[in-house]
Amino acid sequence: MPQSISVKTSSRVEMVDITASVQKEVSRLGVTEGFCFVYVPHTTAGVTINEGADPAVCHDIISRLNELVPANEAAYRHIEGNSDSHIKASMMGSSVTVIIEKAQLVLGTWQKIFFCEFDGPRSRRVNIKVW
Amino acid sequence: MPQSISVKTSSRVEMVDITASVQKEVSRLGVTEGFCFVYVPHTTAGVTINEGADPAVCHDIISRLNELVPANEAAYRHIEGNSDSHIKASMMGSSVTVIIEKAQLVLGTWQKIFFCEFDGPRSRRVNIKVW
Amino acid sequence: MPQSISVKTSSRVEMVDITASVQKEVSRLGVTEGFCFVYVPHTTAGVTINEGADPAVCHDIISRLNELVPANEAAYRHIEGNSDSHIKASMMGSSVTVIIEKAQLVLGTWQKIFFCEFDGPRSRRVNIKVW
């Protein structure tokens, strides 16, 4: 099993800033230069990189995704009732990759890594692998 | 030319589970630990990771994408008539990366790799590279 | 700091073909076989791979994204007024990876790498790292 971090979510749809946890894992693994691969092994959650300074940005991303992909649609056939979660997961994607230099994630000034919960609240895992 | 697998699609918009073909390529290349990079060299197709247990999930993803990006829109200018295919391709993305451990793709319990056809039916190639 | 290329955009929403600049960087770094990682360190811009032959394709991608994620929505809370830029950035993604063989990016016949400006015009950086 790859290294992983755990994420506990508290809402059905929620973006959780996991940057510090990912950086901690990079530091622990002792990689000074390379790449960090962040992978979500779930089908109703995703991961994205976006602004972390103003929480309103995450609010607006979620609000628009909910508008584009409503929880209930007559056309949905998946009987578990979480089709929207699967669709949102594919729209955000299951992984991000970040450059590592001097043992630090090389993110833009405003960038943070967000775990995207689309069918919470749940206990989730995020796999981390560096090279 | 990189290693590749061929995918034959039978509908205009269709998600094809290519997990077994990708795993076969990983096994053939003899990589026991690392990463598998899956790349679609087409501009009207993409690739995503999502649930493979219930085919209704793929149905619902396709149905919603078709709703969000209709095949015919007055605003489209591309004369080939497949603007929606190009837009959907960028929304899903052209590649996915999966961790390899013990010579196996490390996917979540419900995860499968899906080739996303958005302008079929066609004969397609998917490039596979491991490291 | 990783290697980077600069991109000057001239509209609020715009797709800029950066394939030649990325290839130039790959050539300069002298990598003959491996991968090229293209990373956008901004939160209101993204990167995607799509068709470069007909400019109408980019027009149609932008037009549809603007339709799906309008610049002004009553539900937006982010006071900078560029919530749509952040949402579009996450929909396109912050990075793409391309295989390198014989010192060349291995792209499909019609594929080009596009920097996606969603809050321009601005001067932007795109990080490039190869392995």
Short mmCIF file of C-alpha atoms in Angstrom, two decimals:
data_model
loop_
_atom_site.label_atom_id
_atom_site.label_comp_id
_atom_site.label_asym_id
_atom_site.label_seq_id
_atom_site.Cartn_x
_atom_site.Cartn_y
_atom_site.Cartn_z
CA MET A 1 0.00 0.00 0.00
CA PRO A 2 1.26 3.51 -0.84
CA GLN A 3 1.74 6.15 1.84
CA SER A 4 -1.53 7.86 2.56
CA ILE A 5 -3.09 10.55 4.67
CA SER A 6 -6.58 10.41 6.13
CA VAL A 7 -9.20 13.08 5.60
CA LYS A 8 -12.36 13.36 7.65
CA THR A 9 -15.12 15.31 5.94
CA SER A 10 -18.17 16.80 7.62
CA SER A 11 -20.54 17.76 4.77
CA ARG A 12 -21.90 16.10 1.67
CA VAL A 13 -19.95 18.43 -0.62
CA GLU A 14 -16.86 20.07 0.80
CA MET A 15 -13.34 21.13 -0.13
CA VAL A 16 -10.69 20.36 2.49
CA ASP A 17 -7.27 22.03 2.34
CA ILE A 18 -4.77 19.13 2.63
CA THR A 19 -1.64 21.11 1.69
CA ALA A 20 -0.05 20.94 5.15
CA SER A 21 -0.65 17.18 5.41
CA VAL A 22 0.84 16.60 1.96
CA GLN A 23 3.86 18.77 2.79
CA LYS A 24 4.34 16.89 6.06
CA GLU A 25 4.42 13.62 4.13
CA VAL A 26 6.95 15.06 1.65
CA SER A 27 9.14 16.21 4.55
CA ARG A 28 8.85 12.82 6.29
CA LEU A 29 9.86 10.99 3.11
CA GLY A 30 12.93 13.22 2.86
CA VAL A 31 12.65 14.04 -0.84
CA THR A 32 14.45 17.28 -1.67
CA GLU A 33 13.84 17.49 -5.40
CA GLY A 34 11.28 15.75 -7.58
CA PHE A 35 7.54 15.39 -7.74
CA CYS A 36 4.70 14.70 -5.36
CA PHE A 37 1.75 12.71 -6.71
CA VAL A 38 -1.52 13.05 -4.79
CA TYR A 39 -4.10 10.38 -5.64
CA VAL A 40 -7.70 9.93 -4.49
CA PRO A 41 -8.70 6.22 -4.54
CA HIS A 42 -12.42 7.02 -4.27
CA THR A 43 -15.02 7.41 -7.03
CA THR A 44 -17.15 10.08 -5.34
CA ALA A 45 -14.31 12.43 -4.40
CA GLY A 46 -11.62 14.28 -6.29
CA VAL A 47 -8.69 16.63 -5.82
CA THR A 48 -7.92 20.08 -7.22
CA ILE A 49 -5.56 23.00 -6.75
CA ASN A 50 -7.09 26.44 -6.23
CA GLU A 51 -7.06 29.52 -4.00
CA GLY A 52 -6.86 28.98 -0.26
CA ALA A 53 -6.74 32.57 1.04
CA ASP A 54 -10.45 33.37 0.77
CA PRO A 55 -12.83 30.53 1.74
CA ALA A 56 -15.43 32.15 -0.53
CA VAL A 57 -13.57 30.73 -3.53
CA CYS A 58 -14.26 27.14 -2.41
CA HIS A 59 -17.84 28.11 -1.62
CA ASP A 60 -18.28 29.43 -5.15
CA ILE A 61 -16.66 26.39 -6.80
CA ILE A 62 -18.97 24.07 -4.87
CA SER A 63 -22.02 26.23 -5.49
CA ARG A 64 -21.43 26.25 -9.24
CA LEU A 65 -20.66 22.51 -9.40
CA ASN A 66 -23.93 21.84 -7.56
CA GLU A 67 -25.71 24.03 -10.10
CA LEU A 68 -24.12 22.25 -13.08
CA VAL A 69 -24.55 18.77 -11.61
CA PRO A 70 -27.62 18.70 -9.35
CA ALA A 71 -27.97 15.93 -6.78
CA ASN A 72 -31.30 14.82 -8.23
CA GLU A 73 -32.00 14.50 -11.92
CA ALA A 74 -34.70 12.42 -13.56
CA ALA A 75 -32.13 11.12 -16.07
CA TYR A 76 -29.88 9.50 -13.43
CA ARG A 77 -30.09 5.68 -13.32
CA HIS A 78 -27.51 4.82 -10.62
CA ILE A 79 -29.68 3.59 -7.75
CA GLU A 80 -27.32 4.64 -4.95
CA GLY A 81 -28.53 8.21 -5.47
CA ASN A 82 -25.05 9.72 -5.71
CA SER A 83 -24.63 10.05 -9.45
CA ASP A 84 -23.81 13.72 -9.04
CA SER A 85 -20.89 12.78 -6.76
CA HIS A 86 -19.40 10.51 -9.43
CA ILE A 87 -19.84 13.14 -12.15
CA LYS A 88 -18.24 15.88 -10.04
CA ALA A 89 -15.34 13.53 -9.19
CA SER A 90 -14.53 13.08 -12.89
CA MET A 91 -14.87 16.82 -13.53
CA MET A 92 -12.27 17.63 -10.86
CA GLY A 93 -10.07 14.58 -11.47
CA SER A 94 -8.55 11.90 -9.25
CA SER A 95 -5.00 13.22 -8.94
CA VAL A 96 -2.72 16.25 -8.96
CA THR A 97 1.05 16.41 -9.28
CA VAL A 98 3.22 19.10 -7.69
CA ILE A 99 6.92 19.84 -8.20
CA ILE A 100 9.18 19.49 -5.12
CA GLU A 101 12.21 21.75 -4.72
CA LYS A 102 14.36 22.13 -1.58
CA ALA A 103 12.03 19.65 0.13
CA GLN A 104 9.04 21.97 -0.41
CA LEU A 105 5.96 21.70 -2.63
CA VAL A 106 6.33 24.34 -5.35
CA LEU A 107 2.87 25.93 -5.35
CA GLY A 108 1.86 29.37 -6.61
CA THR A 109 1.42 32.15 -4.05
CA TRP A 110 -2.31 31.55 -3.63
CA GLN A 111 -2.44 27.84 -4.41
CA LYS A 112 -3.51 25.14 -1.98
CA ILE A 113 -4.30 21.46 -2.60
CA PHE A 114 -7.94 20.65 -1.89
CA PHE A 115 -9.50 17.25 -1.30
CA CYS A 116 -12.96 17.48 -2.90
CA GLU A 117 -15.62 15.54 -1.01
CA PHE A 118 -18.73 14.97 -3.12
CA ASP A 119 -20.56 12.32 -1.08
CA GLY A 120 -19.73 12.95 2.57
CA PRO A 121 -19.46 13.11 5.39
CA ARG A 122 -16.96 10.22 5.29
CA SER A 123 -13.52 9.08 6.36
CA ARG A 124 -11.30 9.14 3.28
CA ARG A 125 -7.74 8.23 2.27
CA VAL A 126 -5.47 10.15 -0.08
CA ASN A 127 -2.43 8.32 -1.46
CA ILE A 128 0.84 10.22 -1.67
CA LYS A 129 3.83 9.09 -3.68
CA VAL A 130 6.99 11.02 -4.43
CA TRP A 131 9.78 10.50 -6.95
CA MET B 1 6.42 5.66 -30.66
CA PRO B 2 5.30 4.86 -27.10
CA GLN B 3 3.59 1.59 -26.22
CA SER B 4 -0.08 1.81 -26.93
CA ILE B 5 -3.29 -0.14 -26.76
CA SER B 6 -6.10 0.06 -29.27
CA VAL B 7 -9.69 0.84 -28.37
CA LYS B 8 -12.62 0.28 -30.72
CA THR B 9 -15.67 2.34 -29.83
CA SER B 10 -19.21 1.70 -31.05
CA SER B 11 -21.17 4.85 -30.17
CA ARG B 12 -20.70 8.60 -30.56
CA VAL B 13 -20.29 9.09 -26.80
CA GLU B 14 -19.17 6.11 -24.77
CA MET B 15 -16.99 5.16 -21.80
CA VAL B 16 -14.90 2.03 -22.31
CA ASP B 17 -13.28 0.28 -19.34
CA ILE B 18 -9.61 -0.17 -20.35
CA THR B 19 -8.29 -1.21 -16.92
CA ALA B 20 -7.52 -4.80 -17.92
CA SER B 21 -5.67 -3.70 -21.08
CA VAL B 22 -3.63 -1.16 -19.12
CA GLN B 23 -2.80 -3.75 -16.44
CA LYS B 24 -1.77 -6.24 -19.14
CA GLU B 25 0.63 -3.65 -20.56
CA VAL B 26 2.06 -2.96 -17.08
CA SER B 27 2.59 -6.71 -16.56
CA ARG B 28 4.19 -7.12 -19.99
CA LEU B 29 6.61 -4.25 -19.31
CA GLY B 30 7.64 -5.93 -16.05
CA VAL B 31 7.47 -2.87 -13.82
CA THR B 32 6.95 -3.83 -10.18
CA GLU B 33 6.94 -0.41 -8.54
CA GLY B 34 6.40 3.05 -10.00
CA PHE B 35 3.78 4.82 -12.05
CA CYS B 36 1.65 4.12 -15.10
CA PHE B 37 0.85 7.07 -17.34
CA VAL B 38 -2.18 6.67 -19.63
CA TYR B 39 -2.35 9.23 -22.43
CA VAL B 40 -5.00 9.84 -25.09
CA PRO B 41 -3.46 11.36 -28.26
CA HIS B 42 -6.85 12.43 -29.63
CA THR B 43 -8.66 15.78 -29.32
CA THR B 44 -12.22 14.42 -29.24
CA ALA B 45 -11.65 11.76 -26.58
CA GLY B 46 -10.43 11.76 -22.99
CA VAL B 47 -9.73 9.47 -20.08
CA THR B 48 -11.08 9.35 -16.53
CA ILE B 49 -11.15 7.14 -13.45
CA ASN B 50 -14.54 6.32 -11.95
CA GLU B 51 -16.79 3.51 -10.76
CA GLY B 52 -16.88 0.35 -12.85
CA ALA B 53 -19.24 -1.85 -10.79
CA ASP B 54 -22.53 -0.34 -11.91
CA PRO B 55 -22.75 0.62 -15.62
CA ALA B 56 -25.38 3.19 -14.63
CA VAL B 57 -22.59 5.43 -13.32
CA CYS B 58 -21.07 5.78 -16.79
CA HIS B 59 -24.55 6.29 -18.23
CA ASP B 60 -25.14 9.14 -15.81
CA ILE B 61 -21.75 10.78 -16.43
CA ILE B 62 -22.40 10.72 -20.19
CA SER B 63 -25.96 11.89 -19.81
CA ARG B 64 -24.94 14.88 -17.71
CA LEU B 65 -22.00 15.79 -19.97
CA ASN B 66 -24.39 15.74 -22.94
CA GLU B 67 -26.71 18.03 -21.02
CA LEU B 68 -23.90 20.45 -20.11
CA VAL B 69 -22.31 20.37 -23.56
CA PRO B 70 -24.97 19.70 -26.20
CA ALA B 71 -23.92 18.43 -29.62
CA ASN B 72 -25.56 21.38 -31.37
CA GLU B 73 -25.31 24.93 -30.18
CA ALA B 74 -25.82 28.07 -32.25
CA ALA B 75 -22.64 29.56 -30.74
CA TYR B 76 -20.34 26.81 -32.07
CA ARG B 77 -18.13 27.91 -34.98
CA HIS B 78 -16.05 24.77 -35.64
CA ILE B 79 -17.39 23.54 -38.97
CA GLU B 80 -16.67 19.85 -38.39
CA GLY B 81 -19.73 19.78 -36.14
CA ASN B 82 -17.99 18.11 -33.22
CA SER B 83 -17.28 21.08 -30.96
CA ASP B 84 -19.01 19.32 -28.08
CA SER B 85 -16.55 16.42 -28.43
CA HIS B 86 -13.57 18.77 -28.07
CA ILE B 87 -15.11 20.54 -25.07
CA LYS B 88 -15.92 17.26 -23.30
CA ALA B 89 -12.37 16.01 -23.99
CA SER B 90 -10.89 19.01 -22.15
CA MET B 91 -13.37 18.62 -19.30
CA MET B 92 -12.31 15.00 -18.70
CA GLY B 93 -8.63 15.50 -19.55
CA SER B 94 -6.13 13.75 -21.80
CA SER B 95 -4.29 11.62 -19.24
CA VAL B 96 -4.43 9.84 -15.91
CA THR B 97 -1.58 8.52 -13.78
CA VAL B 98 -1.84 5.48 -11.51
CA ILE B 99 0.61 4.18 -8.90
CA ILE B 100 2.07 0.69 -9.53
CA GLU B 101 2.94 -1.56 -6.57
CA LYS B 102 3.86 -5.26 -6.74
CA ALA B 103 3.34 -5.06 -10.51
CA GLN B 104 -0.31 -4.04 -10.04
CA LEU B 105 -2.17 -0.79 -10.68
CA VAL B 106 -3.10 0.66 -7.27
CA LEU B 107 -6.74 1.63 -7.83
CA GLY B 108 -9.44 2.14 -5.23
CA THR B 109 -11.93 -0.68 -4.64
CA TRP B 110 -14.47 0.66 -7.11
CA GLN B 111 -12.14 2.45 -9.51
CA LYS B 112 -11.66 1.56 -13.16
CA ILE B 113 -9.88 3.48 -15.93
CA PHE B 114 -12.27 4.60 -18.66
CA PHE B 115 -11.44 5.72 -22.17
CA CYS B 116 -13.99 8.45 -22.96
CA GLU B 117 -15.12 8.48 -26.57
CA PHE B 118 -16.80 11.74 -27.51
CA ASP B 119 -16.87 11.49 -31.32
CA GLY B 120 -17.18 7.84 -32.20
CA PRO B 121 -17.52 5.23 -33.31
CA ARG B 122 -13.81 5.13 -34.12
CA SER B 123 -10.62 3.12 -33.78
CA ARG B 124 -8.49 4.85 -31.16
CA ARG B 125 -5.02 4.52 -29.58
CA VAL B 126 -4.13 5.05 -25.94
CA ASN B 127 -0.44 5.53 -25.12
CA ILE B 128 0.91 3.81 -22.03
CA LYS B 129 4.23 4.66 -20.40
CA VAL B 130 5.57 3.42 -17.08
CA TRP B 131 8.41 4.62 -14.86
CA MET C 1 12.57 27.89 -8.73
CA PRO C 2 11.69 25.50 -11.57
CA GLN C 3 12.26 26.39 -15.20
CA SER C 4 9.41 28.45 -16.51
CA ILE C 5 8.14 30.18 -19.60
CA SER C 6 6.25 33.44 -19.64
CA VAL C 7 2.88 33.92 -21.28
CA LYS C 8 1.35 37.31 -21.99
CA THR C 9 -2.41 37.22 -22.42
CA SER C 10 -4.54 39.89 -24.04
CA SER C 11 -8.14 39.03 -23.13
CA ARG C 12 -10.05 38.11 -19.99
CA VAL C 13 -10.63 34.56 -21.24
CA GLU C 14 -8.24 33.20 -23.81
CA MET C 15 -6.44 30.02 -24.86
CA VAL C 16 -2.80 30.49 -25.86
CA ASP C 17 -0.93 27.76 -27.76
CA ILE C 18 2.32 27.26 -25.79
CA THR C 19 3.43 24.06 -27.54
CA ALA C 20 6.43 25.64 -29.28
CA SER C 21 7.65 27.28 -26.06
CA VAL C 22 7.33 24.01 -24.15
CA GLN C 23 9.16 22.10 -26.92
CA LYS C 24 11.92 24.74 -26.92
CA GLU C 25 12.37 24.21 -23.18
CA VAL C 26 12.49 20.43 -23.63
CA SER C 27 15.15 20.86 -26.34
CA ARG C 28 17.17 23.27 -24.22
CA LEU C 29 17.14 20.85 -21.27
CA GLY C 30 18.44 18.11 -23.55
CA VAL C 31 16.06 15.36 -22.47
CA THR C 32 15.70 12.70 -25.15
CA GLU C 33 13.31 10.31 -23.45
CA GLY C 34 10.98 10.81 -20.50
CA PHE C 35 8.17 13.13 -19.53
CA CYS C 36 7.46 16.84 -19.63
CA PHE C 37 5.36 18.26 -16.80
CA VAL C 38 3.65 21.59 -17.50
CA TYR C 39 2.36 23.35 -14.39
CA VAL C 40 0.36 26.56 -13.98
CA PRO C 41 1.10 28.23 -10.59
CA HIS C 42 -1.96 30.50 -10.83
CA THR C 43 -5.48 30.00 -9.44
CA THR C 44 -7.37 31.79 -12.22
CA ALA C 45 -5.70 30.03 -15.14
CA GLY C 46 -5.32 26.43 -16.25
CA VAL C 47 -3.84 24.28 -18.98
CA THR C 48 -5.35 21.79 -21.42
CA ILE C 49 -4.52 19.81 -24.53
CA ASN C 50 -6.84 20.15 -27.50
CA GLU C 51 -6.99 20.86 -31.23
CA GLY C 52 -4.77 23.61 -32.58
CA ALA C 53 -5.51 23.44 -36.32
CA ASP C 54 -8.82 25.33 -36.30
CA PRO C 55 -8.99 28.35 -33.94
CA ALA C 56 -12.78 27.84 -33.85
CA VAL C 57 -12.24 24.90 -31.47
CA CYS C 58 -10.75 27.18 -28.81
CA HIS C 59 -13.49 29.70 -29.47
CA ASP C 60 -16.12 27.03 -28.84
CA ILE C 61 -14.44 25.70 -25.68
CA ILE C 62 -14.29 29.22 -24.24
CA SER C 63 -17.83 30.03 -25.34
CA ARG C 64 -19.24 26.93 -23.65
CA LEU C 65 -17.18 27.43 -20.46
CA ASN C 66 -18.52 30.99 -20.26
CA GLU C 67 -22.03 29.61 -20.65
CA LEU C 68 -21.54 26.98 -17.94
CA VAL C 69 -19.72 29.32 -15.57
CA PRO C 70 -20.92 32.90 -16.11
CA ALA C 71 -18.79 35.80 -14.88
CA ASN C 72 -21.60 37.12 -12.72
CA GLU C 73 -23.82 34.98 -10.56
CA ALA C 74 -25.84 36.08 -7.54
CA ALA C 75 -24.57 33.02 -5.62
CA TYR C 76 -20.89 34.01 -5.84
CA ARG C 77 -19.40 35.30 -2.56
CA HIS C 78 -15.75 35.93 -3.52
CA ILE C 79 -15.48 39.70 -3.48
CA GLU C 80 -12.73 39.97 -6.10
CA GLY C 81 -15.37 39.32 -8.74
CA ASN C 82 -13.47 36.54 -10.48
CA SER C 83 -15.13 33.46 -9.03
CA ASP C 84 -15.82 32.19 -12.53
CA SER C 85 -12.06 32.31 -13.27
CA HIS C 86 -11.30 30.09 -10.27
CA ILE C 87 -14.06 27.62 -11.18
CA LYS C 88 -12.92 27.37 -14.81
CA ALA C 89 -9.31 26.87 -13.64
CA SER C 90 -10.33 23.80 -11.62
CA MET C 91 -12.43 22.47 -14.49
CA MET C 92 -9.47 22.56 -16.88
CA GLY C 93 -6.81 21.63 -14.30
CA SER C 94 -3.46 23.05 -13.27
CA SER C 95 -1.13 20.70 -15.13
CA VAL C 96 -0.64 18.39 -18.08
CA THR C 97 2.02 15.76 -18.66
CA VAL C 98 3.36 14.79 -22.08
CA ILE C 99 5.64 11.90 -23.05
CA ILE C 100 9.03 12.84 -24.59
CA GLU C 101 10.63 10.58 -27.20
CA LYS C 102 13.68 11.42 -29.36
CA ALA C 103 13.75 14.82 -27.66
CA GLN C 104 10.24 15.62 -28.95
CA LEU C 105 6.89 16.01 -27.19
CA VAL C 106 4.73 13.04 -28.23
CA LEU C 107 1.43 14.74 -29.05
CA GLY C 108 -1.36 13.46 -31.26
CA THR C 109 -1.60 14.79 -34.81
CA TRP C 110 -4.01 17.60 -33.92
CA GLN C 111 -2.96 18.18 -30.30
CA LYS C 112 -1.47 21.39 -28.96
CA ILE C 113 -0.85 22.49 -25.38
CA PHE C 114 -2.97 25.51 -24.43
CA PHE C 115 -2.48 27.88 -21.54
CA CYS C 116 -6.01 28.82 -20.43
CA GLU C 117 -6.32 32.41 -19.23
CA PHE C 118 -9.50 32.96 -17.25
CA ASP C 119 -8.79 36.35 -15.65
CA GLY C 120 -6.62 38.31 -18.04
CA PRO C 121 -5.10 40.17 -19.55
CA ARG C 122 -2.04 39.37 -17.42
CA SER C 123 1.60 38.34 -17.48
CA ARG C 124 1.75 34.68 -16.42
CA ARG C 125 4.35 32.01 -15.73
CA VAL C 126 4.14 28.32 -16.63
CA ASN C 127 6.54 25.96 -14.85
CA ILE C 128 8.17 23.22 -16.91
CA LYS C 129 9.93 20.22 -15.43
CA VAL C 130 11.18 17.14 -17.24
CA TRP C 131 12.28 13.70 -16.04
#
